[in-house]
Coordinates of C-alpha atoms (C1' of nucleotides) in Angstrom, one line a residue:
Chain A
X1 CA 2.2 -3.5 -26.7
X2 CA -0.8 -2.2 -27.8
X3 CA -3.5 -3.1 -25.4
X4 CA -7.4 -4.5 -25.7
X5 CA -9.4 -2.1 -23.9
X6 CA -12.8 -2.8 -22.3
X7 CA -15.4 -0.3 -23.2
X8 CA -15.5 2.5 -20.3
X9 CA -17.7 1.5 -17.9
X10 CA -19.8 2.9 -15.1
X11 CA -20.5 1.8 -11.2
X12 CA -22.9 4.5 -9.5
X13 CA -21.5 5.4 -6.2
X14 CA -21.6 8.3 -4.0
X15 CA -18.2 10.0 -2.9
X16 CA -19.5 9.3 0.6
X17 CA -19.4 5.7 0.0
X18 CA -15.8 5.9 -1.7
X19 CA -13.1 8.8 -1.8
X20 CA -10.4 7.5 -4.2
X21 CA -7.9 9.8 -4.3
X22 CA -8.0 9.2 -0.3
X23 CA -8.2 5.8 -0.2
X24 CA -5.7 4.9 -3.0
X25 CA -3.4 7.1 -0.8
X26 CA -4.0 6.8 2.2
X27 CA -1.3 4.1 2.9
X28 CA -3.0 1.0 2.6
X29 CA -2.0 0.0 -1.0
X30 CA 1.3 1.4 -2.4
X31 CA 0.9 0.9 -6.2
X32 CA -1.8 2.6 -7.6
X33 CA -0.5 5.3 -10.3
X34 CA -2.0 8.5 -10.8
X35 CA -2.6 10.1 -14.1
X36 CA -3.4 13.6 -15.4
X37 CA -5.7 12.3 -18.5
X38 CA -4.7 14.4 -21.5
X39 CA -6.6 11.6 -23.8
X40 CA -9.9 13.4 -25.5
X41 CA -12.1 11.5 -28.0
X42 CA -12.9 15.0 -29.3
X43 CA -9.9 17.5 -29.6
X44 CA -12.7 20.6 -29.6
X45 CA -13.8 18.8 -26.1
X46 CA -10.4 18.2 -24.8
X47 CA -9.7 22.2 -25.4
X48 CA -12.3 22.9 -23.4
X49 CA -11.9 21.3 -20.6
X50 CA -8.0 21.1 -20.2
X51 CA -7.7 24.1 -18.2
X52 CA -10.6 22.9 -15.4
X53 CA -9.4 22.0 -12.4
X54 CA -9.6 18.5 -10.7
X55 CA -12.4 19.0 -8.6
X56 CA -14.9 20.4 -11.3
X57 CA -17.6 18.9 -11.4
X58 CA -20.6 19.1 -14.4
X59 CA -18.0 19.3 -16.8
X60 CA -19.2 15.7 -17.8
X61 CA -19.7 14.8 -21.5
X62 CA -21.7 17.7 -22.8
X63 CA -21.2 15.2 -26.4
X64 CA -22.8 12.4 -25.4
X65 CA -21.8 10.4 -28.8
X66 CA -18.2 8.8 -26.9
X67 CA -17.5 9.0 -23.6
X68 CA -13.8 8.3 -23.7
X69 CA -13.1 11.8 -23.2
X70 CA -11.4 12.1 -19.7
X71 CA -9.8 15.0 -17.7
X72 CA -8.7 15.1 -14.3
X73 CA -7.0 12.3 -12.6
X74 CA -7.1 8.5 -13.3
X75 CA -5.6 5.7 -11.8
X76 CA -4.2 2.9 -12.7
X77 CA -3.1 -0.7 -11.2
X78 CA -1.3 -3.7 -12.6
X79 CA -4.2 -6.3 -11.1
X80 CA -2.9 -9.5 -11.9
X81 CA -3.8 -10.3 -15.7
X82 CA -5.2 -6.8 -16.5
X83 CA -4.6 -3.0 -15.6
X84 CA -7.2 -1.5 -14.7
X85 CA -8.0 2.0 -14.8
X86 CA -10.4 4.1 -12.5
X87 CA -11.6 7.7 -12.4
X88 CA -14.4 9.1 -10.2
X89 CA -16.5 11.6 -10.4
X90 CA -19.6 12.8 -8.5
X91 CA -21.8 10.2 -9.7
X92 CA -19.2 7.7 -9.7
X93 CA -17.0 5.1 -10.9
X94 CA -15.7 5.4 -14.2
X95 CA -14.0 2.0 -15.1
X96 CA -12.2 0.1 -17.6
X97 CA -9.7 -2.5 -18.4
X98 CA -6.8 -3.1 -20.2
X99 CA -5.1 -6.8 -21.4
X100 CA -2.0 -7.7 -23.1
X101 CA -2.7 -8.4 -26.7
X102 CA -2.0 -11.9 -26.4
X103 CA -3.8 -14.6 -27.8
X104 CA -6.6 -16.5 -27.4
X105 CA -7.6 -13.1 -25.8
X106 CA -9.5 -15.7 -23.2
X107 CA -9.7 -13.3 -20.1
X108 CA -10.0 -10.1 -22.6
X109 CA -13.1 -12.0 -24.0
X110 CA -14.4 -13.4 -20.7
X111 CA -14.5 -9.5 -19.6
X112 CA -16.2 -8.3 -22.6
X113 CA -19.0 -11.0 -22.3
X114 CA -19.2 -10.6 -18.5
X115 CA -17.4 -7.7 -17.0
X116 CA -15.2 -9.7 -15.0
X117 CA -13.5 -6.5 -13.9
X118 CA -16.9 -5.4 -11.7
X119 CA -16.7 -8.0 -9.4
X120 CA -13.1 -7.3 -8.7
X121 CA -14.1 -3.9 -7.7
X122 CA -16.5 -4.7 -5.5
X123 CA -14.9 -6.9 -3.6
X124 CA -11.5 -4.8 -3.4
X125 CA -13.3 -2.2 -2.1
X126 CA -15.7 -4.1 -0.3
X127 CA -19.1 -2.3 -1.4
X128 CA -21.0 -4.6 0.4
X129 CA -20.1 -2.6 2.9
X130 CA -22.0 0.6 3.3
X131 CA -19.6 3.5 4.9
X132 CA -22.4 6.2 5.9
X133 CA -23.9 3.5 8.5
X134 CA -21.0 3.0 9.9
X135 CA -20.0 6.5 10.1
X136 CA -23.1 7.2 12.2
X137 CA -21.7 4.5 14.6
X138 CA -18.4 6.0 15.6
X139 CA -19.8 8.9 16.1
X140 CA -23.0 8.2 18.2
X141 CA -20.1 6.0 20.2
X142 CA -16.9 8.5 20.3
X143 CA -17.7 11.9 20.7
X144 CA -14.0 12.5 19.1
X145 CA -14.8 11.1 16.1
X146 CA -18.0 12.6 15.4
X147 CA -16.3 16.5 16.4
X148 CA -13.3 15.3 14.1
X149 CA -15.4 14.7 11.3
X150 CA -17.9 17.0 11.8
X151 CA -15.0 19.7 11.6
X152 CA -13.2 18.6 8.8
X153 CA -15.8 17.6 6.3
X154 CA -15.4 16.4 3.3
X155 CA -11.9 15.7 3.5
X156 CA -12.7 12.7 5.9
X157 CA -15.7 11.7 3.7
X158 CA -15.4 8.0 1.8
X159 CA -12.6 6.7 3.5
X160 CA -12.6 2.8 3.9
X161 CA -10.7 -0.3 4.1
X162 CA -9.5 -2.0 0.9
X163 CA -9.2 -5.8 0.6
X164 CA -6.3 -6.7 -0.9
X165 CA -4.3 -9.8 -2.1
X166 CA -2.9 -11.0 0.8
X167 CA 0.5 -12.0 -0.6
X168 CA 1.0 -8.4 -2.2
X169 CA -0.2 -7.0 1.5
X170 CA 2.1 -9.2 3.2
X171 CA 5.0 -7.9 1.4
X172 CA 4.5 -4.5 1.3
X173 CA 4.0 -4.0 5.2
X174 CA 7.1 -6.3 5.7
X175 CA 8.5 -3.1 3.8
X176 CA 6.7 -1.1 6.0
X177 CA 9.0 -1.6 9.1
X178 CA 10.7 1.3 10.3
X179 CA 9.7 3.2 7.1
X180 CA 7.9 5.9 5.3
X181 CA 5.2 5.8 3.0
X182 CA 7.0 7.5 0.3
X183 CA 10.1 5.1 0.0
X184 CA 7.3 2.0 0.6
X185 CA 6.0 2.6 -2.7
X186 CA 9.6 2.9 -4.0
X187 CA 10.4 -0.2 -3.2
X188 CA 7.6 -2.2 -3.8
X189 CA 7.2 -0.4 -7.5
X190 CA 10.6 -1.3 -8.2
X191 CA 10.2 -4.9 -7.5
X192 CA 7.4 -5.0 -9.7
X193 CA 9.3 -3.8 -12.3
X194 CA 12.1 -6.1 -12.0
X195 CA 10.1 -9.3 -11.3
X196 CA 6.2 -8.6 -12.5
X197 CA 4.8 -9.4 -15.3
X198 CA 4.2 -6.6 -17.7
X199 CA 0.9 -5.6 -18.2
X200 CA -0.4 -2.3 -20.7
X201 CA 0.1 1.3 -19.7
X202 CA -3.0 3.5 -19.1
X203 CA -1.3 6.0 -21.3
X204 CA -1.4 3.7 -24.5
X205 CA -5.0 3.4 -24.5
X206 CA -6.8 4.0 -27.7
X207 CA -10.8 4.2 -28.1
X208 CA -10.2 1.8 -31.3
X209 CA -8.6 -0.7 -28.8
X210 CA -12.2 -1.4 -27.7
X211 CA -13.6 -4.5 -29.2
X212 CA -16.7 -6.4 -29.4
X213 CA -16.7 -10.4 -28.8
X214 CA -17.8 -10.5 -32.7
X215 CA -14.8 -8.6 -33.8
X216 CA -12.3 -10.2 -31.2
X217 CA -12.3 -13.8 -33.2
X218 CA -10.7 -12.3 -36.2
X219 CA -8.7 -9.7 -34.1
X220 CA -4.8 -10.2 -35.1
X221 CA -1.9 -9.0 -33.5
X222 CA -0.9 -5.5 -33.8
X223 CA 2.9 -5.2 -34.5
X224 CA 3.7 -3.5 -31.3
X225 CA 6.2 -0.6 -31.3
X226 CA 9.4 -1.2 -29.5
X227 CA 8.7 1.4 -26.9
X228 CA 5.4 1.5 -25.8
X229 CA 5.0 2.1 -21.5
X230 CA 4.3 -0.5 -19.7
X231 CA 3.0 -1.4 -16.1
X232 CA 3.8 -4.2 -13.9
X233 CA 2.0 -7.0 -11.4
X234 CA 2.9 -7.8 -8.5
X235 CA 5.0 -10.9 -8.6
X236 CA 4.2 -14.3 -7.6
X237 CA 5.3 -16.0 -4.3
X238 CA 7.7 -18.1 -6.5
X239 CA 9.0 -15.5 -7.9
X240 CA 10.9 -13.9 -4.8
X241 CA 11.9 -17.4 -3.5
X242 CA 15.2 -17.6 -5.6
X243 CA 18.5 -17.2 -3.5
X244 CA 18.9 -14.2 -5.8
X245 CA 16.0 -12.5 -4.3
X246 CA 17.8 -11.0 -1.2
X247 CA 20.5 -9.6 -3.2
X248 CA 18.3 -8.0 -5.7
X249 CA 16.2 -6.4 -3.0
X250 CA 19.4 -5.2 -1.4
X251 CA 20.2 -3.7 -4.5
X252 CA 16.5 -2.2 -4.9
X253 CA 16.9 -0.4 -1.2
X254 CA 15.3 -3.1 1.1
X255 CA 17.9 -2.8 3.2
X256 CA 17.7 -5.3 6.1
X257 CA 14.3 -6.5 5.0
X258 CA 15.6 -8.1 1.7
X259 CA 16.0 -11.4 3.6
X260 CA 13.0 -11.3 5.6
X261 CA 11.0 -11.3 2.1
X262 CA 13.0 -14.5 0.2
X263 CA 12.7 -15.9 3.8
X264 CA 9.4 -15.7 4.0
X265 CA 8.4 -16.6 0.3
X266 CA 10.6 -19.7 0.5
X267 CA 8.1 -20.7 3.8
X268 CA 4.8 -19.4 2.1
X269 CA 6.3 -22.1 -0.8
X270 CA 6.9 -24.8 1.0
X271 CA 4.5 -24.4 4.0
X272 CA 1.4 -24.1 0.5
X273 CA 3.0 -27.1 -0.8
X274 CA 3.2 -29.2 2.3
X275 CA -0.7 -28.5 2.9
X276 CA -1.7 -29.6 -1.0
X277 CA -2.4 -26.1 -1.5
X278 CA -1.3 -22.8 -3.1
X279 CA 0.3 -20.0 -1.3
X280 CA -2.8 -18.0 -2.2
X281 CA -5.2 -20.6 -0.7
X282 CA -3.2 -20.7 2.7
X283 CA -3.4 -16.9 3.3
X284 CA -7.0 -16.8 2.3
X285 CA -6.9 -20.0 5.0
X286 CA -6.7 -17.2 7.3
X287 CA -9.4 -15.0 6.0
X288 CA -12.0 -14.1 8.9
X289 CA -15.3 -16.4 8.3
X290 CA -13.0 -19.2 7.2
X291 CA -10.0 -19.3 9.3
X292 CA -10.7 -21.8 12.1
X293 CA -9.6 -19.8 15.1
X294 CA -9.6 -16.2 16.7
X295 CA -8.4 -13.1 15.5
X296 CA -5.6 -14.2 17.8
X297 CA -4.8 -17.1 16.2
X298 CA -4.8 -15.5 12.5
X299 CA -2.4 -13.3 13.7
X300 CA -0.2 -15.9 15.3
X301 CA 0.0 -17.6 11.9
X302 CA 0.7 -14.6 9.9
X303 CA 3.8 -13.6 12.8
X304 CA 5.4 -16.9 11.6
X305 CA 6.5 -15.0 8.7
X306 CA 9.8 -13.1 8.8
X307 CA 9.7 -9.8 9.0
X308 CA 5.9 -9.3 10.5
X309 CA 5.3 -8.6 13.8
X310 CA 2.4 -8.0 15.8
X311 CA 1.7 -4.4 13.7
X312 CA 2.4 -5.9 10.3
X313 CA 0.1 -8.9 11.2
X314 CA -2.3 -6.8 12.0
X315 CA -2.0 -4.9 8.6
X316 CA -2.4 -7.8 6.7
X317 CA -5.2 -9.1 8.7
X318 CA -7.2 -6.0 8.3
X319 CA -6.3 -4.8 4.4
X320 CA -6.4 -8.0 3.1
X321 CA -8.3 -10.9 5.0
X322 CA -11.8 -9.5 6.8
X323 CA -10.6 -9.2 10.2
X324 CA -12.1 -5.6 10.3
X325 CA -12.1 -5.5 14.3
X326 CA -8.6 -5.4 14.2
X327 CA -6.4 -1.7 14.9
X328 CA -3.1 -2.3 13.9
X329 CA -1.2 -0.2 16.6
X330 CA 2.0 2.1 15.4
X331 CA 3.8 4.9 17.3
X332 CA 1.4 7.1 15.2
X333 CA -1.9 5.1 16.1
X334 CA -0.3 4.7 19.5
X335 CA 0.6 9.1 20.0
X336 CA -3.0 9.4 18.8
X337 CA -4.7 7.3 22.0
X338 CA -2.5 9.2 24.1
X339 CA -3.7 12.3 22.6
X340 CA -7.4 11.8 22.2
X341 CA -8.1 9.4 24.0
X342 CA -6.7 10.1 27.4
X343 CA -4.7 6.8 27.2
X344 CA -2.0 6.7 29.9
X345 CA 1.0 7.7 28.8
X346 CA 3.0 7.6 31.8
X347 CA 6.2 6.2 32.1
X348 CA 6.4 3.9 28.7
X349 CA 6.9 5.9 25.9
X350 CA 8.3 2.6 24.1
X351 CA 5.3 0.7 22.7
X352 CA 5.7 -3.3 24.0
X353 CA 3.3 -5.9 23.2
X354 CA 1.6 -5.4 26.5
X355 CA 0.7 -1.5 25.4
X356 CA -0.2 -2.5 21.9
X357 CA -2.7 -5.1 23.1
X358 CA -4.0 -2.6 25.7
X359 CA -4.7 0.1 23.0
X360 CA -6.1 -2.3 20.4
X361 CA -8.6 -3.6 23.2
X362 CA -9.9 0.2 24.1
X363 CA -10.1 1.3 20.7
X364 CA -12.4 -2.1 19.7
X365 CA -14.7 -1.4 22.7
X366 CA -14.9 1.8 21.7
X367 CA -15.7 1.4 17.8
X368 CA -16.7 -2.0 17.8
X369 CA -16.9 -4.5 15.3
X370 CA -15.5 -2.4 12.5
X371 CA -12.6 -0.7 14.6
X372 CA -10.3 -0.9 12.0
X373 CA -12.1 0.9 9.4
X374 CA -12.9 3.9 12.3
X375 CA -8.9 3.9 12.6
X376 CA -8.4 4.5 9.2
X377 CA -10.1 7.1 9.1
X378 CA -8.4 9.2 12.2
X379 CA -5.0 7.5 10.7
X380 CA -5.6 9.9 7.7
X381 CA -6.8 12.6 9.8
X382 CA -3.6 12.9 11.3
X383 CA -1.1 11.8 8.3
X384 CA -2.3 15.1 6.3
X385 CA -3.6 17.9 8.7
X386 CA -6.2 19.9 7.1
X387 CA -4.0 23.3 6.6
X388 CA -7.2 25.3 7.2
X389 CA -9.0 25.4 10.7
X390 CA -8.1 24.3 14.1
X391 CA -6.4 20.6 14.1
X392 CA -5.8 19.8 16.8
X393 CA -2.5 18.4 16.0
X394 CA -1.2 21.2 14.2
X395 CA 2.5 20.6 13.8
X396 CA 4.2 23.7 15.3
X397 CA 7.3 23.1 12.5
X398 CA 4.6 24.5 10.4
X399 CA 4.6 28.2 9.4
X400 CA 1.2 30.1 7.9
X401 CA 2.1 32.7 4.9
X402 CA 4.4 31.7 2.7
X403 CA 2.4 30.2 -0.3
X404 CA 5.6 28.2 -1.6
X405 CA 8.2 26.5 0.6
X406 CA 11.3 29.5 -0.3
X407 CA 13.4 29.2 -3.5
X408 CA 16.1 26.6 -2.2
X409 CA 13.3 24.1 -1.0
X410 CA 11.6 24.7 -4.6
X411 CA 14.9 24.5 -6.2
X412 CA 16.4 20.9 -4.2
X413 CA 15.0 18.1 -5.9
X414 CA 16.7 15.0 -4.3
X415 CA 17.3 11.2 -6.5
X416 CA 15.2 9.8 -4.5
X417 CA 12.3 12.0 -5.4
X418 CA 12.4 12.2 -8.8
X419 CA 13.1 8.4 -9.2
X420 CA 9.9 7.8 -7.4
X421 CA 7.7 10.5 -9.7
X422 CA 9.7 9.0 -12.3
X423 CA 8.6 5.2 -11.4
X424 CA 4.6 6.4 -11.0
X425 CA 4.3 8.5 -13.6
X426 CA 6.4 6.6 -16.7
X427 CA 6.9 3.3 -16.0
X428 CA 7.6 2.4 -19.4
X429 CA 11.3 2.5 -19.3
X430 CA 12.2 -0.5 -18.4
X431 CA 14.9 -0.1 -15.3
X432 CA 14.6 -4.1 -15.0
X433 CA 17.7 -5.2 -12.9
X434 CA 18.8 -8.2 -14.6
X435 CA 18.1 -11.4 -12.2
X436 CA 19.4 -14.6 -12.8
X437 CA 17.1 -17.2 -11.7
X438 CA 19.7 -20.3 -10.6
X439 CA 17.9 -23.0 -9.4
X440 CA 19.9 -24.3 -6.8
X441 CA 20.0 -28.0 -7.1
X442 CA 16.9 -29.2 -6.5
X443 CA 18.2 -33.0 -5.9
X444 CA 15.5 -34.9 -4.6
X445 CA 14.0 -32.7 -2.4
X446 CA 13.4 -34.5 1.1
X447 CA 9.6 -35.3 1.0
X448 CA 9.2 -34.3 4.2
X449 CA 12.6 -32.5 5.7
X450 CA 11.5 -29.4 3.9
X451 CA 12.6 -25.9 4.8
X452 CA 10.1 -25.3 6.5
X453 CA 10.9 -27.2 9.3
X454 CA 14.6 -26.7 9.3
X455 CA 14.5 -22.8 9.0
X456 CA 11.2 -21.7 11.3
X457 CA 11.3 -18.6 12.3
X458 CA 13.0 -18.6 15.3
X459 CA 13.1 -16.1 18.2
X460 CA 9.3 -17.0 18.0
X461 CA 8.0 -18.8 20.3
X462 CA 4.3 -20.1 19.1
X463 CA 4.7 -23.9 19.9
X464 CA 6.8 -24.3 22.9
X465 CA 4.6 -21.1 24.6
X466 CA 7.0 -19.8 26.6
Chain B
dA1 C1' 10.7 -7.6 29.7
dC2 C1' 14.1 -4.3 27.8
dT3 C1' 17.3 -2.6 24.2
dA4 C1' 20.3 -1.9 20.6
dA5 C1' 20.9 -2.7 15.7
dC6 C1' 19.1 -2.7 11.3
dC7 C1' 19.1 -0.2 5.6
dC8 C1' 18.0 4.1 4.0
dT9 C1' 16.1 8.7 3.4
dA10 C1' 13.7 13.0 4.7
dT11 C1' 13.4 16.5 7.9
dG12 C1' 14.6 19.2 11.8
dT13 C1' 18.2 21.4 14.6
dA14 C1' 22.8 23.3 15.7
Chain C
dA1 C1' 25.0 26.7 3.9
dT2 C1' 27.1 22.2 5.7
dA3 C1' 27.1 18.8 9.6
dC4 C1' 24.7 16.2 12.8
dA5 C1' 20.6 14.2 15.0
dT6 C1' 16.2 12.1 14.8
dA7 C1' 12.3 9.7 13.1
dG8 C1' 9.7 7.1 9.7
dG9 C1' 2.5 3.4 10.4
dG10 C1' 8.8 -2.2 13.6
dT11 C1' 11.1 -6.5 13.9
dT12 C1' 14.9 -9.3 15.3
dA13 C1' 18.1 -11.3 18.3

DNA sequence: ACTAACCCTATGTA
DNA sequence: ATACATAGGGTTA
């Protein structure tokens, strides 16, 4: 498919505000693709600046006349009817968008009257929300912080909170359980690929893919070549409620979690349906500023889902529905209050409810209101110690010198690696596992016996409270 | 309130 | 270099 491309667009921003290599990394989100641009409007251009190294900066568009021209890094995310595709650079966001070539072109159209893609932007990243200020906060309230940052510099510049889709969210930190982030984005790429909806590959972008709304009402179908790469969306609710779903997964590497996730679909379903509304609306139900309870209570409605417990709740509360207060509390988060915050380690070293609220209650008094975006920020200090001065976590497994990791680490490159550089970096083959979608009897459906009743989560008790 | 079991992979240690 | 143990942004029963 050859896709419509929105003119490249522009959103001034300073790297303070927004680091996106970081953020697109750092854990939160688990599908953003990364691209070495070797596109060039201008092959004399492209020549020159092919050799210049990521962080360069002033190499900007010396020719003015197209701006296309790119080098560096891009990204690139499947974002429900379009891909979009970001690159920063000092100044900041470079934008644009990509559709499907599929007509009436109606959202392609709507984005090149409007920029619908802007708003989307600004509300996933949640630029109403200025960083430096907050910043200024932790540190004037947590001397930790503000030596932390001070010492590392740039590195913890621009790091926020996303605001995701909740759905997507949910399901990628049901994956999260007793995982790492590497074989996270594994899984939740590959079920994009076998049950999303294909969208254009950033590599297939051509400048003469950009149209104008005058030009767009006599714009044809190109014949698209058999092979062209492809990226995925993120499914649907309905489509991971099949009973084929928790076979697939197992097949994809879920492991246990592959019947958590059709579990918890099937409920999201049914639980939409029985309110008269979609499984979207209900999770934003729970969105902080419209959800009619607590922080507590938000949570307590997202732990009726399989698979989440108080940790992934707390995920999903705080990268996808407002509740910014919130510090989802992990073995990591948790070695990392022992360690800098003097929290009593004593005898537990297992982390029970009890600890977890005790530890999310110190850290929000001592942040405040926007705790967990402060935690994100140490969360990163920690996942990727700055090799050059004094961490103070410097794992010991770590040896200085050797510039590469000796000949047999070099040489062993595992499946499981080059699958997953395989998935981000050409997703165009298509590795679809075939699913059949058997739709098992749905003979008048009771109107009110429902699943949802029948299969509650049990081992929960929310109702009969104890 | 505690604990083992859970799928699977990378990394560390003998 | 191969075998074994442990942990990875936990949750369930």
């Amino acid at each position: 498919m050859i896709p419509l491309s929105t003119p490249l667009r522009f959103l001034p921003l300073l790297p303070s505000e927004l680091q996106l290599a970081t953020v697109l990394k750092s854990g939160q989100s688990f599908r953003w693709a990364r691209f070495d641009t070797v596109h060039a409007s201008k092959p004399d251009v492209a020549a020159e600046t092919a050799g210049a190294a990521p962080g360069a900066e002033d190499s900007k568009p010396a020719l003015e006349a197209k701006e296309q021209l790119v080098q560096g890094e891009e990204w690139a995310f499947g974002w429900g009817d379009r891909t979009v595709v970001l690159r920063q650079d000092s100044q900041g966001i470079h934008y644009r968008s990509l559709y499907p070539p599929i007509p009436p072109y109606a959202a392609y159209a709507a984005d090149l009257k409007s920029d619908t893609t802007l708003p989307l932007l600004k509300s996933y990243f949640q630029l109403d929300t200025p960083l430096a200020p907050l910043y200024a906060e932790w540190a004037a309230k947590d001397a930790h912080f503000k030596k932390k940052v001070e010492a590392e510099g740039e590195r913890l510049e621009g790091i926020r909170v996303l605001n995701q889709d909740p759905w997507e969210c949910l399901i990628s930190f049901i994956c999260s359980a007793n995982n790492n982030i590497s074989r996270i984005t594994l899984m939740v790429n590959r079920v994009c690929e076998s049950l999303g909806a294909p969208l254009p590959h950033p590599t297939s972008f051509h400048p003469s893919t950009i149209h104008t709304l005058s030009s767009l009402s006599t714009l044809t179908p190109l014949p698209s070549p058999p092979s062209t790469p492809v990226l995925y969306a993120f499914p649907p609710p309905s489509a991971l409620t099949p009973s084929s779903t928790d076979p697939l997964l197992r097949e994809l590497g879920f492991g246990y979690r592959a019947p958590f996730i059709e579990w918890s679909a099937n409920y999201l379903v049914d639980l939409a349906e029985e309110q008269k509304t979609t499984p979207l609306e209900y999770l934003e139900s729970l969105r902080k500023g419209k959800f009619d309870g607590d922080l507590g209570g938000a949570r307590e409605k997202l732990m009726e889902f399989k698979g989440v417990g108080r940790k992934v709740a707390d995920c999903v509360a705080l990268f996808s529905l407002g509740w910014k207060e919130t510090v989802p509390v992990d073995t990591h988060v948790f070695q990392i209050a022992i360690r800098d915050y003097s929290f009593p380690s004593s005898k537990t070293t297992a982390l029970t409810p009890v600890l977890h609220d005790r530890v999310c209650a110190r850290l929000q008094t001592l942040w405040g209101p926007h705790a967990g975006w402060a935690q994100q920020v140490l969360f990163f200090a920690d996942l990727k110690p700055s090799s050059g001065s004094a961490s103070p976590s410097p794992s010991p497994k770590k040896r200085s010198g050797s510039t590469t990791p000796s000949a047999t680490t070099t040489v062993v490159r595992n499946k499981f690696e080059e699958e997953l550089k395989e998935i981000m970096e050409n997703p165009g083959k298509r590795r679809r596992v075939s699913v059949k979608v058997e739709l098992k009897e749905e003979s008048g459906s009771e109107s009110e016996g429902k699943v949802t009743k029948a299969v509650k989560k049990s081992g929960k008790t929310k109702k009969a409270a104890t």
